[in-house]
Amino acid sequence: KQEVTQIPAALSVPEGENLVLNCSFTDSAIYNLQWFRQDPGKGLTSLLLIQSSQREQTSGRLNASLDKSSGRSTLYIAASQPGDSATYLCAVPSGGYNKLIFGAGTRLAVHP
Amino acid sequence: GAVVSQHPSRVICKSGTSVKIECRSLDFQATTMFWYRQFPKQSLMLMATSNEGSKATYEQGVEKDKFLINHASLTLSTLTVTSAHPEDSSFYICSARTLAGVNEQFFGPGTRLTVL
């Protein structure tokens, strides 16, 4: 059974810091891994999707890496801003219909 | 980009009534849609997988008679919470998977259900 773990559970940093959020999964046989952002009371916004054949993906100040063999992914946020404050979720497809298995998320607060 | 909408965004109802939530893929076709619920400060829990033209597949512990799912077309799936009770109050989110080979899911904005 696939399990996804995210650390840290919460993070509070001053504006401008570079951040690393961690995601680990127990079954390395995945097609891809997605990182999402969720603002309070809102749905999910897809940030990055890394295919199993890729090692990393970049979008603006975000960079996500994937190491399938060790069952790990990291989301790197450069030069954090208060607008980055949100919960970040990683998820991998598993089982029939490739349903997504989510981690519990990392709640990020970036203060001015 | 791929957009998924949900309606309504917020609903308040009395205990015992039924509530229908719609999930639409606006600019793409989705053979598969997923329904999740999320309690405060918790992650998403998959409730069921909805496939166009066939019966939904429910996760263990989810009552199929209470949470009725209909996937009538490639762009619309509905979730009906029947005889709602206060414990059904939650944030319900749908997602849709594109037909393209990337196998990426796109999420709706969510529906906040409050049962009095």
Coordinates of N, CA and C in Angstrom, one line a residue:
Chain A
K1 N 0.8 -1.2 0.0 CA 0.0 0.0 0.0 C 0.9 1.2 0.0
Q2 N 0.6 2.1 -1.0 CA 1.4 3.4 -1.1 C 1.1 4.3 0.1
E3 N 2.2 4.8 0.7 CA 2.0 5.9 1.7 C 2.9 7.0 1.4
V4 N 2.4 8.2 1.6 CA 3.2 9.4 1.3 C 3.4 10.3 2.6
T5 N 4.6 10.7 2.8 CA 4.9 11.4 4.0 C 5.6 12.7 3.6
Q6 N 5.2 13.8 4.3 CA 5.8 15.1 4.0 C 6.4 15.7 5.3
I7 N 7.5 16.2 5.2 CA 8.2 16.9 6.3 C 8.9 18.2 5.8
P8 N 8.8 19.3 6.6 CA 8.2 19.3 7.9 C 6.7 19.5 7.7
A9 N 5.9 19.3 8.8 CA 4.5 19.6 8.8 C 4.2 21.0 8.7
A10 N 5.0 21.9 9.3 CA 4.8 23.3 9.2 C 6.1 24.0 9.2
L11 N 6.1 25.2 8.6 CA 7.4 25.9 8.4 C 7.1 27.4 8.4
S12 N 7.8 28.2 9.2 CA 7.6 29.6 9.3 C 9.0 30.3 9.0
V13 N 9.1 31.1 8.0 CA 10.4 31.7 7.6 C 10.2 33.2 7.3
P14 N 11.3 33.9 7.4 CA 11.2 35.3 6.9 C 11.3 35.4 5.4
E15 N 10.8 36.4 4.9 CA 10.8 36.6 3.4 C 12.2 36.6 2.9
G16 N 12.4 36.0 1.7 CA 13.7 36.0 1.1 C 14.5 34.7 1.2
E17 N 14.1 33.9 2.2 CA 14.8 32.6 2.4 C 14.5 31.6 1.3
N18 N 15.5 30.8 1.1 CA 15.3 29.6 0.2 C 14.8 28.4 1.0
L19 N 13.8 27.7 0.5 CA 13.2 26.6 1.2 C 13.3 25.3 0.5
V20 N 13.3 24.2 1.3 CA 13.2 22.9 0.8 C 12.1 22.1 1.6
L21 N 11.1 21.7 0.8 CA 10.0 20.8 1.3 C 10.3 19.4 0.9
N22 N 10.0 18.5 1.8 CA 10.4 17.1 1.5 C 9.1 16.2 1.4
C23 N 9.2 15.2 0.5 CA 8.1 14.3 0.3 C 8.7 12.9 0.1
S24 N 8.2 11.9 0.8 CA 8.7 10.5 0.6 C 7.6 9.6 0.3
F25 N 7.8 8.5 -0.4 CA 6.7 7.6 -0.7 C 7.3 6.2 -0.6
T26 N 6.5 5.2 -0.2 CA 6.9 3.9 0.1 C 7.1 3.0 -1.1
D27 N 6.3 3.1 -2.1 CA 6.3 2.3 -3.3 C 6.9 3.1 -4.5
S28 N 8.1 2.7 -4.9 CA 8.8 3.5 -5.9 C 8.3 3.3 -7.3
A29 N 7.4 2.4 -7.5 CA 6.8 2.1 -8.9 C 5.7 3.1 -9.2
I30 N 6.1 4.3 -9.4 CA 5.1 5.4 -9.7 C 5.3 5.9 -11.1
Y31 N 4.2 6.4 -11.7 CA 4.2 7.0 -13.1 C 4.8 8.4 -13.0
N32 N 4.4 9.1 -12.0 CA 4.8 10.5 -11.8 C 4.5 11.0 -10.4
L33 N 4.9 12.2 -10.1 CA 4.6 12.8 -8.8 C 4.2 14.2 -9.0
Q34 N 3.2 14.7 -8.3 CA 2.7 16.0 -8.5 C 2.9 16.8 -7.2
W35 N 3.2 18.1 -7.3 CA 3.2 19.0 -6.2 C 2.0 20.0 -6.4
F36 N 1.3 20.2 -5.3 CA 0.2 21.1 -5.4 C 0.3 22.2 -4.3
R37 N -0.4 23.3 -4.5 CA -0.5 24.3 -3.5 C -2.0 24.5 -3.2
Q38 N -2.3 24.7 -1.9 CA -3.7 24.9 -1.5 C -3.7 26.1 -0.5
D39 N -4.5 27.1 -0.9 CA -4.7 28.2 0.0 C -5.9 27.9 0.9
P40 N -6.0 28.5 2.0 CA -7.1 28.2 3.0 C -8.4 28.3 2.4
G41 N -9.2 27.2 2.5 CA -10.6 27.2 2.0 C -10.7 27.2 0.5
K42 N -9.6 26.9 -0.2 CA -9.6 26.8 -1.6 C -9.3 25.4 -2.1
G43 N -9.4 25.2 -3.5 CA -9.1 24.0 -4.1 C -7.5 23.9 -4.2
L44 N -7.1 22.9 -5.0 CA -5.7 22.7 -5.2 C -5.2 23.3 -6.6
T45 N -4.1 23.9 -6.6 CA -3.4 24.4 -7.8 C -2.2 23.5 -8.1
S46 N -2.2 22.9 -9.3 CA -1.1 22.1 -9.6 C 0.1 23.0 -9.9
L47 N 1.3 22.7 -9.2 CA 2.5 23.4 -9.4 C 3.4 22.8 -10.4
L48 N 3.7 21.5 -10.1 CA 4.7 20.8 -11.0 C 4.3 19.4 -11.0
L49 N 4.5 18.8 -12.2 CA 4.4 17.3 -12.3 C 5.7 16.8 -12.9
I50 N 6.2 15.8 -12.2 CA 7.5 15.2 -12.7 C 7.1 13.7 -13.1
Q51 N 7.5 13.4 -14.4 CA 7.3 12.1 -14.8 C 8.3 11.2 -14.2
S52 N 8.1 9.9 -14.2 CA 9.0 9.0 -13.6 C 10.4 8.9 -14.3
S53 N 10.4 9.3 -15.5 CA 11.6 9.3 -16.3 C 12.5 10.6 -16.1
Q54 N 11.9 11.6 -15.4 CA 12.5 12.8 -15.2 C 13.2 12.9 -13.8
R55 N 14.1 13.8 -13.7 CA 14.8 13.9 -12.4 C 14.3 15.3 -11.7
E56 N 13.9 16.2 -12.6 CA 13.5 17.5 -12.0 C 12.6 18.3 -13.0
Q57 N 11.9 19.2 -12.4 CA 11.1 20.1 -13.2 C 11.2 21.5 -12.5
T58 N 11.1 22.5 -13.4 CA 11.3 23.9 -12.9 C 10.1 24.8 -13.4
S59 N 9.6 25.6 -12.5 CA 8.7 26.6 -12.9 C 8.9 27.9 -12.1
G60 N 9.5 28.9 -12.8 CA 9.8 30.1 -12.0 C 10.7 29.9 -10.9
R61 N 10.3 30.3 -9.7 CA 11.1 30.1 -8.5 C 11.0 28.7 -7.9
L62 N 10.2 27.8 -8.5 CA 10.0 26.5 -8.0 C 10.8 25.5 -8.7
N63 N 11.4 24.5 -8.0 CA 12.1 23.4 -8.6 C 11.8 22.2 -7.8
A64 N 11.3 21.2 -8.5 CA 11.0 19.9 -7.9 C 11.9 18.8 -8.4
S65 N 12.5 18.0 -7.6 CA 13.3 16.9 -8.0 C 12.7 15.6 -7.6
L66 N 13.0 14.5 -8.3 CA 12.5 13.2 -8.0 C 13.6 12.2 -8.0
D67 N 13.7 11.4 -7.0 CA 14.6 10.3 -6.9 C 13.7 9.0 -6.6
K68 N 13.4 8.3 -7.7 CA 12.5 7.2 -7.5 C 13.1 6.1 -6.7
S69 N 14.3 5.8 -6.9 CA 15.0 4.7 -6.2 C 14.9 4.8 -4.7
S70 N 15.1 6.0 -4.2 CA 15.0 6.3 -2.8 C 13.7 6.7 -2.3
G71 N 12.7 6.8 -3.2 CA 11.3 7.2 -2.8 C 11.2 8.6 -2.3
R72 N 11.9 9.6 -2.9 CA 11.9 10.9 -2.4 C 11.7 12.0 -3.5
S73 N 11.1 13.1 -3.1 CA 11.0 14.2 -3.9 C 11.2 15.5 -3.0
T74 N 11.8 16.5 -3.6 CA 11.9 17.7 -2.9 C 11.3 18.9 -3.7
L75 N 10.7 19.8 -3.0 CA 10.3 21.1 -3.7 C 11.1 22.2 -3.1
Y76 N 11.8 22.8 -4.0 CA 12.7 24.0 -3.7 C 12.0 25.2 -4.1
I77 N 11.9 26.2 -3.1 CA 11.3 27.5 -3.4 C 12.4 28.5 -3.1
A78 N 12.7 29.2 -4.2 CA 13.8 30.2 -4.1 C 13.2 31.6 -3.7
A79 N 14.0 32.3 -2.9 CA 13.6 33.7 -2.6 C 12.1 33.8 -2.2
S80 N 11.8 33.2 -1.1 CA 10.4 33.1 -0.7 C 9.7 34.4 -0.5
Q81 N 8.4 34.5 -0.7 CA 7.7 35.7 -0.6 C 6.4 35.5 0.3
P82 N 5.9 36.5 0.9 CA 4.6 36.3 1.7 C 3.5 35.6 0.9
G83 N 3.4 35.9 -0.4 CA 2.4 35.3 -1.3 C 2.6 33.8 -1.4
D84 N 3.8 33.2 -1.0 CA 4.0 31.8 -1.1 C 3.3 31.1 0.1
S85 N 2.8 31.8 1.0 CA 2.2 31.2 2.2 C 1.0 30.4 1.8
A86 N 1.0 29.1 2.1 CA 0.0 28.2 1.7 C 0.4 26.8 2.3
T87 N -0.5 25.8 2.0 CA -0.1 24.4 2.3 C 0.3 23.8 1.0
Y88 N 1.4 23.1 1.0 CA 2.0 22.4 -0.1 C 1.8 20.9 0.0
L89 N 1.2 20.3 -1.0 CA 0.9 18.9 -1.0 C 1.6 18.2 -2.1
C90 N 2.2 17.0 -1.8 CA 2.7 16.1 -2.9 C 1.8 14.9 -3.0
A91 N 1.7 14.4 -4.2 CA 0.8 13.2 -4.4 C 1.4 12.3 -5.5
V92 N 1.1 11.0 -5.4 CA 1.6 10.1 -6.4 C 0.4 9.2 -6.8
P93 N 0.3 8.8 -8.0 CA -0.8 8.0 -8.5 C -0.6 6.5 -8.0
S94 N -1.7 5.8 -7.7 CA -1.5 4.5 -7.2 C -2.8 3.7 -7.5
G95 N -2.6 2.4 -7.7 CA -3.8 1.5 -7.8 C -4.6 1.8 -9.1
G96 N -5.8 1.2 -9.0 CA -6.7 1.4 -10.2 C -7.0 2.8 -10.5
Y97 N -7.1 3.1 -11.8 CA -7.4 4.5 -12.3 C -6.4 5.5 -11.8
N98 N -5.3 5.0 -11.3 CA -4.2 5.9 -10.9 C -4.7 7.0 -10.0
K99 N -5.5 6.6 -9.0 CA -6.0 7.6 -8.0 C -4.8 8.2 -7.2
L100 N -4.9 9.4 -6.8 CA -3.8 10.1 -6.2 C -3.8 9.8 -4.7
I101 N -2.6 9.5 -4.2 CA -2.4 9.4 -2.7 C -1.6 10.6 -2.3
F102 N -2.2 11.3 -1.3 CA -1.6 12.6 -0.9 C -0.9 12.4 0.4
G103 N 0.2 13.3 0.5 CA 0.8 13.5 1.8 C -0.1 14.4 2.7
A104 N 0.3 14.6 3.9 CA -0.5 15.4 4.8 C -0.3 16.9 4.6
G105 N 0.8 17.2 3.9 CA 1.1 18.6 3.5 C 2.1 19.3 4.4
T106 N 2.6 20.3 3.9 CA 3.5 21.2 4.7 C 2.9 22.6 4.7
R107 N 2.5 23.1 5.9 CA 1.9 24.5 6.0 C 3.1 25.5 6.1
L108 N 3.2 26.3 5.1 CA 4.2 27.3 5.0 C 3.7 28.7 5.3
A109 N 4.4 29.4 6.1 CA 4.1 30.8 6.4 C 5.4 31.6 6.2
V110 N 5.3 32.6 5.3 CA 6.4 33.5 5.0 C 6.1 34.8 5.4
H111 N 6.8 35.3 6.4 CA 6.4 36.6 7.0 C 7.4 37.7 6.5
P112 N 6.8 38.9 6.3 CA 7.6 40.1 5.8 C 8.8 40.4 6.7
Chain B
G1 N -5.0 26.6 -20.0 CA -4.8 25.4 -19.2 C -6.1 24.7 -18.9
A2 N -6.0 23.5 -18.3 CA -7.2 22.7 -17.9 C -7.9 23.3 -16.7
V3 N -9.2 23.6 -16.9 CA -10.0 24.2 -15.8 C -11.1 23.3 -15.4
V4 N -11.2 23.1 -14.1 CA -12.3 22.4 -13.5 C -13.1 23.3 -12.6
S5 N -14.4 23.3 -12.8 CA -15.3 24.1 -11.9 C -16.2 23.3 -11.0
Q6 N -16.6 23.8 -9.9 CA -17.5 23.2 -9.0 C -18.7 24.1 -8.7
H7 N -19.8 23.6 -8.5 CA -21.0 24.4 -8.2 C -21.9 23.6 -7.2
P8 N -22.3 24.2 -6.1 CA -22.0 25.5 -5.7 C -20.7 25.6 -5.0
S9 N -20.2 26.7 -4.7 CA -19.0 26.9 -3.9 C -19.2 26.7 -2.4
R10 N -20.4 27.0 -2.0 CA -20.8 27.0 -0.6 C -22.2 26.6 -0.5
V11 N -22.6 25.7 0.4 CA -24.0 25.4 0.6 C -24.2 25.1 2.1
I12 N -25.3 25.6 2.6 CA -25.8 25.4 4.0 C -27.1 24.7 3.9
C13 N -27.3 23.6 4.5 CA -28.6 23.0 4.4 C -29.0 22.4 5.8
K14 N -30.3 22.0 5.9 CA -30.8 21.5 7.1 C -30.5 20.0 7.1
S15 N -30.4 19.4 8.3 CA -30.2 18.0 8.5 C -31.4 17.2 7.9
G16 N -31.0 16.2 7.1 CA -32.1 15.4 6.5 C -32.3 15.7 5.0
T17 N -31.8 16.8 4.5 CA -32.0 17.2 3.1 C -30.9 16.6 2.3
S18 N -31.0 16.6 1.0 CA -30.0 16.1 0.1 C -29.4 17.3 -0.7
V19 N -28.1 17.2 -0.9 CA -27.4 18.3 -1.6 C -26.7 17.7 -2.8
K20 N -26.7 18.4 -3.9 CA -26.0 17.9 -5.1 C -24.9 18.9 -5.5
I21 N -23.7 18.4 -5.7 CA -22.6 19.2 -6.1 C -22.1 18.8 -7.5
E22 N -21.9 19.8 -8.4 CA -21.5 19.5 -9.7 C -20.0 19.8 -9.9
C23 N -19.4 18.9 -10.7 CA -18.0 19.1 -11.1 C -17.9 19.0 -12.6
R24 N -17.4 20.1 -13.2 CA -17.3 20.2 -14.7 C -15.9 20.4 -15.1
S25 N -15.5 19.7 -16.2 CA -14.2 20.1 -16.9 C -14.6 21.0 -18.0
L26 N -14.0 22.2 -18.0 CA -14.5 23.3 -18.8 C -13.9 23.2 -20.2
D27 N -12.6 22.9 -20.3 CA -12.0 23.0 -21.6 C -11.3 21.7 -22.0
F28 N -11.7 20.6 -21.4 CA -11.2 19.3 -21.8 C -12.1 18.2 -21.5
Q29 N -11.9 17.0 -22.0 CA -12.8 15.9 -21.7 C -12.1 15.0 -20.7
A30 N -12.9 14.5 -19.8 CA -12.3 13.7 -18.7 C -13.1 12.4 -18.6
T31 N -12.5 11.3 -18.9 CA -13.2 10.0 -18.7 C -13.3 9.6 -17.2
T32 N -12.4 10.1 -16.5 CA -12.3 9.8 -15.1 C -12.3 11.1 -14.2
M33 N -13.2 11.1 -13.2 CA -13.2 12.2 -12.2 C -13.1 11.6 -10.8
F34 N -12.6 12.3 -9.9 CA -12.4 11.8 -8.6 C -13.1 12.8 -7.6
W35 N -13.6 12.2 -6.5 CA -14.2 13.0 -5.5 C -13.5 12.8 -4.2
Y36 N -13.1 13.9 -3.5 CA -12.4 13.9 -2.3 C -13.2 14.7 -1.2
R37 N -12.9 14.4 0.1 CA -13.4 15.3 1.1 C -12.2 15.6 2.0
Q38 N -12.3 16.8 2.6 CA -11.2 17.3 3.4 C -11.7 17.9 4.6
F39 N -11.2 17.4 5.8 CA -11.6 18.0 7.1 C -10.6 19.1 7.4
P40 N -10.9 20.0 8.3 CA -10.0 21.1 8.7 C -8.7 20.6 9.0
K41 N -7.7 21.3 8.5 CA -6.3 21.0 8.7 C -5.8 19.6 8.4
Q42 N -6.6 18.9 7.6 CA -6.2 17.5 7.2 C -6.0 17.5 5.7
S43 N -5.4 16.4 5.2 CA -5.2 16.3 3.8 C -6.5 15.7 3.1
L44 N -6.4 15.6 1.8 CA -7.5 15.1 1.1 C -7.7 13.6 1.2
M45 N -9.0 13.2 1.3 CA -9.3 11.7 1.4 C -10.1 11.4 0.2
L46 N -9.6 10.5 -0.6 CA -10.4 10.0 -1.8 C -11.7 9.3 -1.3
M47 N -12.8 9.7 -1.9 CA -14.1 9.1 -1.6 C -14.4 8.0 -2.7
A48 N -14.3 8.5 -3.9 CA -14.7 7.6 -5.0 C -14.1 8.0 -6.3
T49 N -14.1 7.1 -7.3 CA -13.6 7.4 -8.6 C -14.8 7.2 -9.5
S50 N -15.0 8.2 -10.4 CA -16.2 8.3 -11.2 C -15.7 8.1 -12.7
N51 N -16.3 7.2 -13.4 CA -16.0 7.0 -14.8 C -17.2 7.2 -15.6
E52 N -17.1 7.9 -16.7 CA -18.2 8.3 -17.6 C -18.9 7.0 -18.1
G53 N -20.2 7.0 -17.9 CA -21.0 5.9 -18.4 C -21.0 4.6 -17.5
S54 N -20.3 4.6 -16.4 CA -20.3 3.4 -15.6 C -20.5 3.8 -14.1
K55 N -20.6 2.7 -13.3 CA -20.8 3.0 -11.8 C -19.5 3.5 -11.2
A56 N -19.7 4.3 -10.2 CA -18.5 4.8 -9.5 C -17.9 3.7 -8.6
T57 N -16.6 3.8 -8.4 CA -15.8 2.9 -7.5 C -15.6 3.7 -6.2
Y58 N -16.1 3.1 -5.1 CA -16.0 3.8 -3.8 C -14.8 3.2 -3.0
E59 N -14.2 4.1 -2.2 CA -13.1 3.7 -1.3 C -13.7 3.0 -0.1
Q60 N -12.9 2.2 0.5 CA -13.4 1.4 1.7 C -13.9 2.4 2.7
G61 N -15.0 2.1 3.3 CA -15.6 2.9 4.4 C -16.5 4.1 3.9
V62 N -16.6 4.3 2.6 CA -17.5 5.3 2.1 C -18.8 4.7 1.7
E63 N -19.9 5.2 2.2 CA -21.2 4.6 1.9 C -21.7 5.1 0.5
K64 N -21.9 4.1 -0.3 CA -22.3 4.4 -1.7 C -23.7 4.9 -1.8
D65 N -24.6 4.5 -0.8 CA -26.0 4.9 -0.8 C -26.1 6.3 -0.2
K66 N -25.1 6.8 0.5 CA -25.2 8.1 1.1 C -24.5 9.1 0.1
F67 N -23.5 8.7 -0.6 CA -22.8 9.6 -1.5 C -23.0 9.1 -2.9
L68 N -24.0 9.6 -3.6 CA -24.4 9.1 -4.9 C -23.6 9.9 -6.0
I69 N -22.9 9.1 -6.8 CA -22.1 9.8 -7.9 C -22.7 9.4 -9.2
N70 N -22.8 10.4 -10.1 CA -23.2 10.2 -11.5 C -22.3 10.9 -12.4
H71 N -21.8 10.2 -13.4 CA -20.9 10.7 -14.4 C -21.5 10.6 -15.7
A72 N -22.4 11.6 -16.0 CA -23.3 11.5 -17.2 C -22.6 11.8 -18.5
S73 N -21.5 12.6 -18.5 CA -20.9 12.9 -19.7 C -19.4 13.1 -19.5
L74 N -18.6 13.3 -20.5 CA -17.2 13.4 -20.4 C -16.8 14.7 -19.8
T75 N -17.7 15.6 -19.4 CA -17.4 16.9 -18.8 C -18.1 17.1 -17.5
L76 N -18.9 16.2 -17.1 CA -19.8 16.5 -15.9 C -19.9 15.2 -15.0
S77 N -19.6 15.4 -13.7 CA -19.8 14.4 -12.7 C -20.6 15.1 -11.5
T78 N -21.5 14.4 -10.9 CA -22.2 15.0 -9.8 C -22.1 14.1 -8.5
L79 N -22.0 14.8 -7.4 CA -22.0 14.1 -6.1 C -23.2 14.5 -5.3
T80 N -24.1 13.6 -4.9 CA -25.3 13.9 -4.1 C -25.1 13.4 -2.7
V81 N -25.1 14.2 -1.8 CA -25.1 13.8 -0.4 C -26.5 13.6 0.1
T82 N -26.9 12.4 0.3 CA -28.3 12.1 0.6 C -28.5 12.2 2.1
S83 N -29.7 12.7 2.6 CA -30.0 12.7 4.0 C -28.8 13.2 4.8
A84 N -28.4 14.4 4.5 CA -27.2 15.0 5.1 C -27.4 15.2 6.6
H85 N -26.3 14.9 7.3 CA -26.2 15.1 8.7 C -25.0 16.0 9.1
P86 N -25.0 16.6 10.3 CA -23.9 17.5 10.6 C -22.5 16.9 10.4
E87 N -22.4 15.6 10.6 CA -21.1 15.0 10.4 C -20.6 14.9 9.0
D88 N -21.6 15.2 8.1 CA -21.2 15.3 6.6 C -20.6 16.6 6.3
S89 N -20.7 17.6 7.2 CA -20.1 18.9 6.9 C -18.6 18.8 6.6
S90 N -18.2 19.3 5.5 CA -16.8 19.1 5.1 C -16.6 19.9 3.9
F91 N -15.4 19.9 3.4 CA -15.0 20.5 2.1 C -14.8 19.4 1.1
Y92 N -15.6 19.5 0.0 CA -15.6 18.5 -1.0 C -14.9 19.0 -2.2
I93 N -14.0 18.3 -2.8 CA -13.2 18.7 -3.9 C -13.2 17.6 -5.0
C94 N -13.4 18.0 -6.2 CA -13.4 17.0 -7.3 C -12.1 17.3 -8.1
S95 N -11.7 16.3 -8.9 CA -10.6 16.5 -9.8 C -11.0 15.7 -11.1
A96 N -10.3 16.1 -12.2 CA -10.6 15.4 -13.4 C -9.2 15.1 -14.1
R97 N -9.2 14.0 -14.7 CA -7.9 13.6 -15.4 C -8.1 13.7 -16.9
T98 N -7.1 14.3 -17.5 CA -7.2 14.5 -18.9 C -7.0 13.2 -19.7
L99 N -7.5 13.1 -20.9 CA -7.4 12.0 -21.7 C -6.0 11.9 -22.3
A100 N -5.2 13.0 -22.3 CA -3.9 13.0 -22.8 C -3.0 12.1 -22.0
G101 N -1.8 11.8 -22.6 CA -1.0 10.8 -21.9 C -0.2 11.2 -20.7
V102 N -0.3 12.5 -20.3 CA 0.4 13.0 -19.2 C -0.1 12.4 -17.9
N103 N -1.4 12.1 -17.8 CA -2.0 11.5 -16.6 C -1.9 12.5 -15.5
E104 N -2.2 13.7 -15.7 CA -2.2 14.8 -14.7 C -3.7 15.1 -14.3
Q105 N -3.8 15.3 -13.0 CA -5.1 15.6 -12.5 C -5.2 17.1 -12.2
F106 N -6.4 17.7 -12.5 CA -6.7 19.1 -12.3 C -7.9 19.2 -11.3
F107 N -7.8 20.1 -10.4 CA -8.7 20.1 -9.3 C -9.7 21.3 -9.4
G108 N -10.9 21.1 -8.9 CA -11.9 22.1 -8.8 C -11.6 23.0 -7.6
P109 N -12.3 24.1 -7.4 CA -12.1 25.0 -6.3 C -12.7 24.5 -5.0
G110 N -13.5 23.5 -5.0 CA -14.1 22.9 -3.8 C -15.4 23.5 -3.5
T111 N -16.2 22.7 -2.7 CA -17.5 23.1 -2.2 C -17.5 22.9 -0.7
R112 N -17.9 24.0 0.0 CA -18.0 23.9 1.5 C -19.4 23.6 1.8
L113 N -19.6 22.4 2.4 CA -20.9 22.0 2.9 C -21.1 22.1 4.4
T114 N -22.1 22.8 4.8 CA -22.4 22.9 6.2 C -23.8 22.4 6.4
V115 N -24.0 21.4 7.3 CA -25.3 20.8 7.6 C -25.6 21.2 9.0
L116 N -26.8 21.9 9.1 CA -27.2 22.4 10.4 C -28.0 21.4 11.2

